[in-house]
Amino acid sequence: MATLILVRHGRSTANTAGLLAGWTPGVALDERGAEQAAALPGRLAGVPLAVAVTSPLQRCRETLAPLLAARPELELHTDERIGECHYGDWSGRKLSELSDEPLMKIVQQHPSAAAFPGGESMRAMQARAVDAVRDWDARIEQEHGSDAVFLMCSHGDIIKSLVADALGMHLDLFQRIHVDPCSVTAIRYTATRPFVFRLGDTGDFGSLVRRPAAPETVASDKDTEDAGDAVVGGGAGAA
């Protein structure tokens, strides 16, 4: 079966502002995110890509722009099913404020029961993303052969839910997975089971270094980890 390269978008203006972006329009890559995107063609230089598929959101399209410029022959498709989780009324709010919401405990500890007000459930998010991957995997294999490699550019919670599915993990465990901005995750699907070959690979170990606590106005990734919680939406990664 084909091999899937999952790329999380580069660091965005919402990541650095500590906001839960969701489908809020106009969320672009910040300066660091643009640098991450510019490095992506070199990181994937040895990988032949049959097709690229992207979330429709601006930060994903901007992440793939340098890769498409380096490979003008690469066919690009957009699929809303790998777009960010619909966080509904939580979209655009500060993560530091959301940490006090009663629902956050469910999102962290029992996400299969979590549904965002005015948005979607986390179960629905995972189901649509898995359906998209399975559909594209079958299409790529049929059109390009079983050795083909294709790329999808998506979002933190989407990628984490796909990894959980590939590992046979219940969705309630997916908050144990972390993927940094512009990280690469590789999954090969077979007739009997998927195999995870890379997980959140950035080639940079900076995110493993403990950083000073952030100002009280914005919760940092470190603050969230110290509380035993995952960063909803994926976090900003290393500075």
PDB file of N, CA and C in Angstrom, residues 74-158:
ATOM      1  N   LEU A  74       4.265  18.814  -9.014  1.00  0.00           N
ATOM      2  CA  LEU A  74       3.526  18.129  -7.956  1.00  0.00           C
ATOM      3  C   LEU A  74       2.065  18.560  -7.965  1.00  0.00           C
ATOM      4  N   GLU A  75       1.188  17.596  -8.080  1.00  0.00           N
ATOM      5  CA  GLU A  75      -0.251  17.851  -8.141  1.00  0.00           C
ATOM      6  C   GLU A  75      -0.781  18.123  -6.738  1.00  0.00           C
ATOM      7  N   LEU A  76      -1.538  19.207  -6.576  1.00  0.00           N
ATOM      8  CA  LEU A  76      -2.072  19.591  -5.275  1.00  0.00           C
ATOM      9  C   LEU A  76      -3.587  19.486  -5.261  1.00  0.00           C
ATOM     10  N   HIS A  77      -4.119  18.884  -4.197  1.00  0.00           N
ATOM     11  CA  HIS A  77      -5.560  18.787  -3.983  1.00  0.00           C
ATOM     12  C   HIS A  77      -5.891  19.359  -2.603  1.00  0.00           C
ATOM     13  N   THR A  78      -7.111  19.841  -2.464  1.00  0.00           N
ATOM     14  CA  THR A  78      -7.603  20.342  -1.179  1.00  0.00           C
ATOM     15  C   THR A  78      -8.720  19.438  -0.688  1.00  0.00           C
ATOM     16  N   ASP A  79      -8.668  19.087   0.597  1.00  0.00           N
ATOM     17  CA  ASP A  79      -9.691  18.211   1.174  1.00  0.00           C
ATOM     18  C   ASP A  79     -10.096  18.771   2.540  1.00  0.00           C
ATOM     19  N   GLU A  80     -11.342  19.201   2.661  1.00  0.00           N
ATOM     20  CA  GLU A  80     -11.831  19.781   3.911  1.00  0.00           C
ATOM     21  C   GLU A  80     -11.823  18.770   5.052  1.00  0.00           C
ATOM     22  N   ARG A  81     -11.818  17.494   4.729  1.00  0.00           N
ATOM     23  CA  ARG A  81     -11.868  16.475   5.777  1.00  0.00           C
ATOM     24  C   ARG A  81     -10.607  16.439   6.625  1.00  0.00           C
ATOM     25  N   ILE A  82      -9.499  17.001   6.118  1.00  0.00           N
ATOM     26  CA  ILE A  82      -8.285  17.078   6.933  1.00  0.00           C
ATOM     27  C   ILE A  82      -8.067  18.499   7.448  1.00  0.00           C
ATOM     28  N   GLY A  83      -9.122  19.331   7.352  1.00  0.00           N
ATOM     29  CA  GLY A  83      -9.079  20.655   7.956  1.00  0.00           C
ATOM     30  C   GLY A  83      -9.128  20.543   9.475  1.00  0.00           C
ATOM     31  N   GLU A  84      -8.796  21.627  10.136  1.00  0.00           N
ATOM     32  CA  GLU A  84      -8.737  21.663  11.598  1.00  0.00           C
ATOM     33  C   GLU A  84     -10.062  21.240  12.228  1.00  0.00           C
ATOM     34  N   CYS A  85      -9.998  20.810  13.458  1.00  0.00           N
ATOM     35  CA  CYS A  85     -11.213  20.517  14.212  1.00  0.00           C
ATOM     36  C   CYS A  85     -12.085  21.778  14.252  1.00  0.00           C
ATOM     37  N   HIS A  86     -13.387  21.600  14.145  1.00  0.00           N
ATOM     38  CA  HIS A  86     -14.317  22.719  14.280  1.00  0.00           C
ATOM     39  C   HIS A  86     -14.549  22.953  15.781  1.00  0.00           C
ATOM     40  N   TYR A  87     -13.821  23.928  16.331  1.00  0.00           N
ATOM     41  CA  TYR A  87     -13.903  24.192  17.765  1.00  0.00           C
ATOM     42  C   TYR A  87     -15.102  25.062  18.139  1.00  0.00           C
ATOM     43  N   GLY A  88     -15.848  25.518  17.157  1.00  0.00           N
ATOM     44  CA  GLY A  88     -17.072  26.263  17.421  1.00  0.00           C
ATOM     45  C   GLY A  88     -16.827  27.517  18.237  1.00  0.00           C
ATOM     46  N   ASP A  89     -17.535  27.653  19.361  1.00  0.00           N
ATOM     47  CA  ASP A  89     -17.459  28.855  20.188  1.00  0.00           C
ATOM     48  C   ASP A  89     -16.097  29.039  20.838  1.00  0.00           C
ATOM     49  N   TRP A  90     -15.274  27.996  20.837  1.00  0.00           N
ATOM     50  CA  TRP A  90     -13.924  28.106  21.399  1.00  0.00           C
ATOM     51  C   TRP A  90     -12.943  28.743  20.419  1.00  0.00           C
ATOM     52  N   SER A  91     -13.292  28.804  19.166  1.00  0.00           N
ATOM     53  CA  SER A  91     -12.370  29.299  18.137  1.00  0.00           C
ATOM     54  C   SER A  91     -11.978  30.749  18.413  1.00  0.00           C
ATOM     55  N   GLY A  92     -10.690  31.017  18.299  1.00  0.00           N
ATOM     56  CA  GLY A  92     -10.182  32.369  18.478  1.00  0.00           C
ATOM     57  C   GLY A  92      -9.969  32.776  19.922  1.00  0.00           C
ATOM     58  N   ARG A  93     -10.287  31.904  20.878  1.00  0.00           N
ATOM     59  CA  ARG A  93     -10.125  32.246  22.291  1.00  0.00           C
ATOM     60  C   ARG A  93      -8.735  31.867  22.800  1.00  0.00           C
ATOM     61  N   LYS A  94      -8.312  32.518  23.862  1.00  0.00           N
ATOM     62  CA  LYS A  94      -7.005  32.227  24.457  1.00  0.00           C
ATOM     63  C   LYS A  94      -7.045  30.864  25.154  1.00  0.00           C
ATOM     64  N   LEU A  95      -6.000  30.073  24.930  1.00  0.00           N
ATOM     65  CA  LEU A  95      -5.916  28.766  25.583  1.00  0.00           C
ATOM     66  C   LEU A  95      -5.840  28.918  27.103  1.00  0.00           C
ATOM     67  N   SER A  96      -5.246  30.009  27.571  1.00  0.00           N
ATOM     68  CA  SER A  96      -5.153  30.231  29.012  1.00  0.00           C
ATOM     69  C   SER A  96      -6.533  30.408  29.631  1.00  0.00           C
ATOM     70  N   GLU A  97      -7.475  30.988  28.879  1.00  0.00           N
ATOM     71  CA  GLU A  97      -8.851  31.137  29.362  1.00  0.00           C
ATOM     72  C   GLU A  97      -9.611  29.823  29.274  1.00  0.00           C
ATOM     73  N   LEU A  98      -9.384  29.087  28.205  1.00  0.00           N
ATOM     74  CA  LEU A  98     -10.104  27.830  27.993  1.00  0.00           C
ATOM     75  C   LEU A  98      -9.721  26.771  29.017  1.00  0.00           C
ATOM     76  N   SER A  99      -8.540  26.904  29.608  1.00  0.00           N
ATOM     77  CA  SER A  99      -8.114  25.903  30.584  1.00  0.00           C
ATOM     78  C   SER A  99      -9.040  25.840  31.796  1.00  0.00           C
ATOM     79  N   ASP A 100      -9.809  26.917  32.033  1.00  0.00           N
ATOM     80  CA  ASP A 100     -10.735  26.943  33.167  1.00  0.00           C
ATOM     81  C   ASP A 100     -12.129  26.435  32.809  1.00  0.00           C
ATOM     82  N   GLU A 101     -12.358  26.145  31.531  1.00  0.00           N
ATOM     83  CA  GLU A 101     -13.668  25.644  31.111  1.00  0.00           C
ATOM     84  C   GLU A 101     -13.842  24.198  31.579  1.00  0.00           C
ATOM     85  N   PRO A 102     -15.008  23.840  32.142  1.00  0.00           N
ATOM     86  CA  PRO A 102     -15.239  22.453  32.572  1.00  0.00           C
ATOM     87  C   PRO A 102     -15.025  21.431  31.452  1.00  0.00           C
ATOM     88  N   LEU A 103     -15.330  21.832  30.216  1.00  0.00           N
ATOM     89  CA  LEU A 103     -15.175  20.914  29.088  1.00  0.00           C
ATOM     90  C   LEU A 103     -13.718  20.524  28.862  1.00  0.00           C
ATOM     91  N   MET A 104     -12.778  21.406  29.275  1.00  0.00           N
ATOM     92  CA  MET A 104     -11.370  21.111  29.004  1.00  0.00           C
ATOM     93  C   MET A 104     -10.941  19.806  29.678  1.00  0.00           C
ATOM     94  N   LYS A 105     -11.474  19.524  30.844  1.00  0.00           N
ATOM     95  CA  LYS A 105     -11.125  18.274  31.517  1.00  0.00           C
ATOM     96  C   LYS A 105     -11.559  17.074  30.674  1.00  0.00           C
ATOM     97  N   ILE A 106     -12.716  17.174  30.017  1.00  0.00           N
ATOM     98  CA  ILE A 106     -13.191  16.096  29.142  1.00  0.00           C
ATOM     99  C   ILE A 106     -12.303  15.996  27.912  1.00  0.00           C
ATOM    100  N   VAL A 107     -11.944  17.136  27.335  1.00  0.00           N
ATOM    101  CA  VAL A 107     -11.065  17.157  26.160  1.00  0.00           C
ATOM    102  C   VAL A 107      -9.742  16.476  26.475  1.00  0.00           C
ATOM    103  N   GLN A 108      -9.223  16.684  27.670  1.00  0.00           N
ATOM    104  CA  GLN A 108      -7.945  16.123  28.053  1.00  0.00           C
ATOM    105  C   GLN A 108      -8.029  14.647  28.429  1.00  0.00           C
ATOM    106  N   GLN A 109      -9.048  14.265  29.184  1.00  0.00           N
ATOM    107  CA  GLN A 109      -9.076  12.936  29.778  1.00  0.00           C
ATOM    108  C   GLN A 109     -10.046  11.964  29.106  1.00  0.00           C
ATOM    109  N   HIS A 110     -11.055  12.483  28.423  1.00  0.00           N
ATOM    110  CA  HIS A 110     -12.065  11.607  27.807  1.00  0.00           C
ATOM    111  C   HIS A 110     -12.514  12.214  26.483  1.00  0.00           C
ATOM    112  N   PRO A 111     -11.559  12.475  25.562  1.00  0.00           N
ATOM    113  CA  PRO A 111     -11.888  13.208  24.334  1.00  0.00           C
ATOM    114  C   PRO A 111     -12.950  12.550  23.454  1.00  0.00           C
ATOM    115  N   SER A 112     -13.114  11.244  23.561  1.00  0.00           N
ATOM    116  CA  SER A 112     -14.149  10.603  22.754  1.00  0.00           C
ATOM    117  C   SER A 112     -15.542  11.052  23.162  1.00  0.00           C
ATOM    118  N   ALA A 113     -15.677  11.689  24.340  1.00  0.00           N
ATOM    119  CA  ALA A 113     -16.957  12.206  24.807  1.00  0.00           C
ATOM    120  C   ALA A 113     -17.066  13.721  24.634  1.00  0.00           C
ATOM    121  N   ALA A 114     -16.015  14.349  24.099  1.00  0.00           N
ATOM    122  CA  ALA A 114     -15.973  15.810  24.011  1.00  0.00           C
ATOM    123  C   ALA A 114     -16.603  16.308  22.717  1.00  0.00           C
ATOM    124  N   ALA A 115     -17.483  17.291  22.852  1.00  0.00           N
ATOM    125  CA  ALA A 115     -18.063  17.979  21.691  1.00  0.00           C
ATOM    126  C   ALA A 115     -17.994  19.468  21.977  1.00  0.00           C
ATOM    127  N   PHE A 116     -17.440  20.231  21.056  1.00  0.00           N
ATOM    128  CA  PHE A 116     -17.239  21.659  21.270  1.00  0.00           C
ATOM    129  C   PHE A 116     -18.539  22.422  21.021  1.00  0.00           C
ATOM    130  N   PRO A 117     -18.889  23.362  21.886  1.00  0.00           N
ATOM    131  CA  PRO A 117     -20.144  24.113  21.713  1.00  0.00           C
ATOM    132  C   PRO A 117     -20.149  24.889  20.399  1.00  0.00           C
ATOM    133  N   GLY A 118     -21.155  24.620  19.586  1.00  0.00           N
ATOM    134  CA  GLY A 118     -21.232  25.256  18.279  1.00  0.00           C
ATOM    135  C   GLY A 118     -20.293  24.660  17.253  1.00  0.00           C
ATOM    136  N   GLY A 119     -19.600  23.563  17.626  1.00  0.00           N
ATOM    137  CA  GLY A 119     -18.638  22.935  16.721  1.00  0.00           C
ATOM    138  C   GLY A 119     -18.920  21.462  16.549  1.00  0.00           C
ATOM    139  N   GLU A 120     -17.863  20.658  16.495  1.00  0.00           N
ATOM    140  CA  GLU A 120     -18.023  19.219  16.283  1.00  0.00           C
ATOM    141  C   GLU A 120     -17.430  18.439  17.443  1.00  0.00           C
ATOM    142  N   SER A 121     -17.729  17.155  17.470  1.00  0.00           N
ATOM    143  CA  SER A 121     -17.139  16.282  18.478  1.00  0.00           C
ATOM    144  C   SER A 121     -15.757  15.835  18.011  1.00  0.00           C
ATOM    145  N   MET A 122     -14.939  15.412  18.945  1.00  0.00           N
ATOM    146  CA  MET A 122     -13.616  14.914  18.590  1.00  0.00           C
ATOM    147  C   MET A 122     -13.711  13.565  17.886  1.00  0.00           C
ATOM    148  N   ARG A 123     -14.748  12.806  18.184  1.00  0.00           N
ATOM    149  CA  ARG A 123     -14.969  11.543  17.461  1.00  0.00           C
ATOM    150  C   ARG A 123     -15.256  11.820  15.989  1.00  0.00           C
ATOM    151  N   ALA A 124     -16.085  12.837  15.721  1.00  0.00           N
ATOM    152  CA  ALA A 124     -16.397  13.191  14.334  1.00  0.00           C
ATOM    153  C   ALA A 124     -15.162  13.699  13.614  1.00  0.00           C
ATOM    154  N   MET A 125     -14.333  14.479  14.316  1.00  0.00           N
ATOM    155  CA  MET A 125     -13.078  14.969  13.737  1.00  0.00           C
ATOM    156  C   MET A 125     -12.205  13.809  13.280  1.00  0.00           C
ATOM    157  N   GLN A 126     -12.018  12.836  14.168  1.00  0.00           N
ATOM    158  CA  GLN A 126     -11.170  11.698  13.818  1.00  0.00           C
ATOM    159  C   GLN A 126     -11.773  10.888  12.683  1.00  0.00           C
ATOM    160  N   ALA A 127     -13.076  10.672  12.716  1.00  0.00           N
ATOM    161  CA  ALA A 127     -13.729   9.831  11.701  1.00  0.00           C
ATOM    162  C   ALA A 127     -13.559  10.426  10.306  1.00  0.00           C
ATOM    163  N   ARG A 128     -13.754  11.734  10.171  1.00  0.00           N
ATOM    164  CA  ARG A 128     -13.642  12.337   8.836  1.00  0.00           C
ATOM    165  C   ARG A 128     -12.190  12.302   8.351  1.00  0.00           C
ATOM    166  N   ALA A 129     -11.244  12.500   9.263  1.00  0.00           N
ATOM    167  CA  ALA A 129      -9.839  12.478   8.867  1.00  0.00           C
ATOM    168  C   ALA A 129      -9.399  11.080   8.447  1.00  0.00           C
ATOM    169  N   VAL A 130      -9.812  10.069   9.199  1.00  0.00           N
ATOM    170  CA  VAL A 130      -9.472   8.686   8.840  1.00  0.00           C
ATOM    171  C   VAL A 130     -10.108   8.317   7.506  1.00  0.00           C
ATOM    172  N   ASP A 131     -11.354   8.714   7.294  1.00  0.00           N
ATOM    173  CA  ASP A 131     -12.011   8.446   6.004  1.00  0.00           C
ATOM    174  C   ASP A 131     -11.228   9.082   4.857  1.00  0.00           C
ATOM    175  N   ALA A 132     -10.775  10.318   5.061  1.00  0.00           N
ATOM    176  CA  ALA A 132     -10.018  11.007   4.014  1.00  0.00           C
ATOM    177  C   ALA A 132      -8.726  10.265   3.692  1.00  0.00           C
ATOM    178  N   VAL A 133      -7.998   9.868   4.721  1.00  0.00           N
ATOM    179  CA  VAL A 133      -6.729   9.158   4.511  1.00  0.00           C
ATOM    180  C   VAL A 133      -6.957   7.836   3.798  1.00  0.00           C
ATOM    181  N   ARG A 134      -7.948   7.079   4.225  1.00  0.00           N
ATOM    182  CA  ARG A 134      -8.218   5.786   3.592  1.00  0.00           C
ATOM    183  C   ARG A 134      -8.625   5.969   2.134  1.00  0.00           C
ATOM    184  N   ASP A 135      -9.451   6.973   1.866  1.00  0.00           N
ATOM    185  CA  ASP A 135      -9.878   7.230   0.482  1.00  0.00           C
ATOM    186  C   ASP A 135      -8.686   7.603  -0.396  1.00  0.00           C
ATOM    187  N   TRP A 136      -7.837   8.508   0.096  1.00  0.00           N
ATOM    188  CA  TRP A 136      -6.683   8.929  -0.690  1.00  0.00           C
ATOM    189  C   TRP A 136      -5.661   7.816  -0.844  1.00  0.00           C
ATOM    190  N   ASP A 137      -5.495   7.012   0.190  1.00  0.00           N
ATOM    191  CA  ASP A 137      -4.557   5.903   0.111  1.00  0.00           C
ATOM    192  C   ASP A 137      -4.955   4.936  -0.998  1.00  0.00           C
ATOM    193  N   ALA A 138      -6.241   4.591  -1.052  1.00  0.00           N
ATOM    194  CA  ALA A 138      -6.721   3.680  -2.096  1.00  0.00           C
ATOM    195  C   ALA A 138      -6.568   4.312  -3.477  1.00  0.00           C
ATOM    196  N   ARG A 139      -6.868   5.595  -3.581  1.00  0.00           N
ATOM    197  CA  ARG A 139      -6.763   6.283  -4.873  1.00  0.00           C
ATOM    198  C   ARG A 139      -5.309   6.348  -5.349  1.00  0.00           C
ATOM    199  N   ILE A 140      -4.396   6.691  -4.435  1.00  0.00           N
ATOM    200  CA  ILE A 140      -2.982   6.807  -4.807  1.00  0.00           C
ATOM    201  C   ILE A 140      -2.436   5.454  -5.242  1.00  0.00           C
ATOM    202  N   GLU A 141      -2.783   4.408  -4.506  1.00  0.00           N
ATOM    203  CA  GLU A 141      -2.291   3.082  -4.886  1.00  0.00           C
ATOM    204  C   GLU A 141      -2.818   2.678  -6.262  1.00  0.00           C
ATOM    205  N   GLN A 142      -4.082   2.956  -6.517  1.00  0.00           N
ATOM    206  CA  GLN A 142      -4.672   2.588  -7.806  1.00  0.00           C
ATOM    207  C   GLN A 142      -4.033   3.355  -8.955  1.00  0.00           C
ATOM    208  N   GLU A 143      -3.746   4.648  -8.738  1.00  0.00           N
ATOM    209  CA  GLU A 143      -3.248   5.496  -9.819  1.00  0.00           C
ATOM    210  C   GLU A 143      -1.724   5.496  -9.941  1.00  0.00           C
ATOM    211  N   HIS A 144      -1.019   5.231  -8.828  1.00  0.00           N
ATOM    212  CA  HIS A 144       0.442   5.373  -8.840  1.00  0.00           C
ATOM    213  C   HIS A 144       1.191   4.125  -8.371  1.00  0.00           C
ATOM    214  N   GLY A 145       0.468   3.113  -7.914  1.00  0.00           N
ATOM    215  CA  GLY A 145       1.120   1.882  -7.500  1.00  0.00           C
ATOM    216  C   GLY A 145       1.332   1.804  -5.991  1.00  0.00           C
ATOM    217  N   SER A 146       1.631   0.609  -5.521  1.00  0.00           N
ATOM    218  CA  SER A 146       1.726   0.358  -4.084  1.00  0.00           C
ATOM    219  C   SER A 146       2.980   0.949  -3.444  1.00  0.00           C
ATOM    220  N   ASP A 147       3.957   1.348  -4.244  1.00  0.00           N
ATOM    221  CA  ASP A 147       5.178   1.947  -3.695  1.00  0.00           C
ATOM    222  C   ASP A 147       5.108   3.473  -3.647  1.00  0.00           C
ATOM    223  N   ALA A 148       3.966   4.029  -4.021  1.00  0.00           N
ATOM    224  CA  ALA A 148       3.832   5.484  -4.100  1.00  0.00           C
ATOM    225  C   ALA A 148       3.846   6.119  -2.704  1.00  0.00           C
ATOM    226  N   VAL A 149       4.258   7.382  -2.673  1.00  0.00           N
ATOM    227  CA  VAL A 149       4.260   8.180  -1.444  1.00  0.00           C
ATOM    228  C   VAL A 149       3.439   9.436  -1.715  1.00  0.00           C
ATOM    229  N   PHE A 150       2.550   9.759  -0.793  1.00  0.00           N
ATOM    230  CA  PHE A 150       1.792  11.002  -0.937  1.00  0.00           C
ATOM    231  C   PHE A 150       1.844  11.788   0.355  1.00  0.00           C
ATOM    232  N   LEU A 151       1.588  13.085   0.255  1.00  0.00           N
ATOM    233  CA  LEU A 151       1.742  13.991   1.389  1.00  0.00           C
ATOM    234  C   LEU A 151       0.413  14.657   1.711  1.00  0.00           C
ATOM    235  N   MET A 152       0.154  14.820   3.005  1.00  0.00           N
ATOM    236  CA  MET A 152      -0.999  15.598   3.472  1.00  0.00           C
ATOM    237  C   MET A 152      -0.508  16.638   4.463  1.00  0.00           C
ATOM    238  N   CYS A 153      -0.927  17.879   4.292  1.00  0.00           N
ATOM    239  CA  CYS A 153      -0.603  18.944   5.232  1.00  0.00           C
ATOM    240  C   CYS A 153      -1.846  19.267   6.044  1.00  0.00           C
ATOM    241  N   SER A 154      -1.749  19.081   7.349  1.00  0.00           N
ATOM    242  CA  SER A 154      -2.925  19.217   8.194  1.00  0.00           C
ATOM    243  C   SER A 154      -2.556  19.868   9.522  1.00  0.00           C
ATOM    244  N   HIS A 155      -3.278  19.526  10.580  1.00  0.00           N
ATOM    245  CA  HIS A 155      -3.224  20.232  11.859  1.00  0.00           C
ATOM    246  C   HIS A 155      -2.926  19.277  13.002  1.00  0.00           C
ATOM    247  N   GLY A 156      -2.513  19.842  14.139  1.00  0.00           N
ATOM    248  CA  GLY A 156      -2.062  19.038  15.256  1.00  0.00           C
ATOM    249  C   GLY A 156      -3.047  17.985  15.727  1.00  0.00           C
ATOM    250  N   ASP A 157      -4.269  18.387  16.058  1.00  0.00           N
ATOM    251  CA  ASP A 157      -5.234  17.421  16.576  1.00  0.00           C
ATOM    252  C   ASP A 157      -5.644  16.402  15.519  1.00  0.00           C
ATOM    253  N   ILE A 158      -5.706  16.826  14.270  1.00  0.00           N
ATOM    254  CA  ILE A 158      -6.027  15.889  13.185  1.00  0.00           C
ATOM    255  C   ILE A 158      -4.934  14.832  13.071  1.00  0.00           C
TER     256      ILE A 158
END
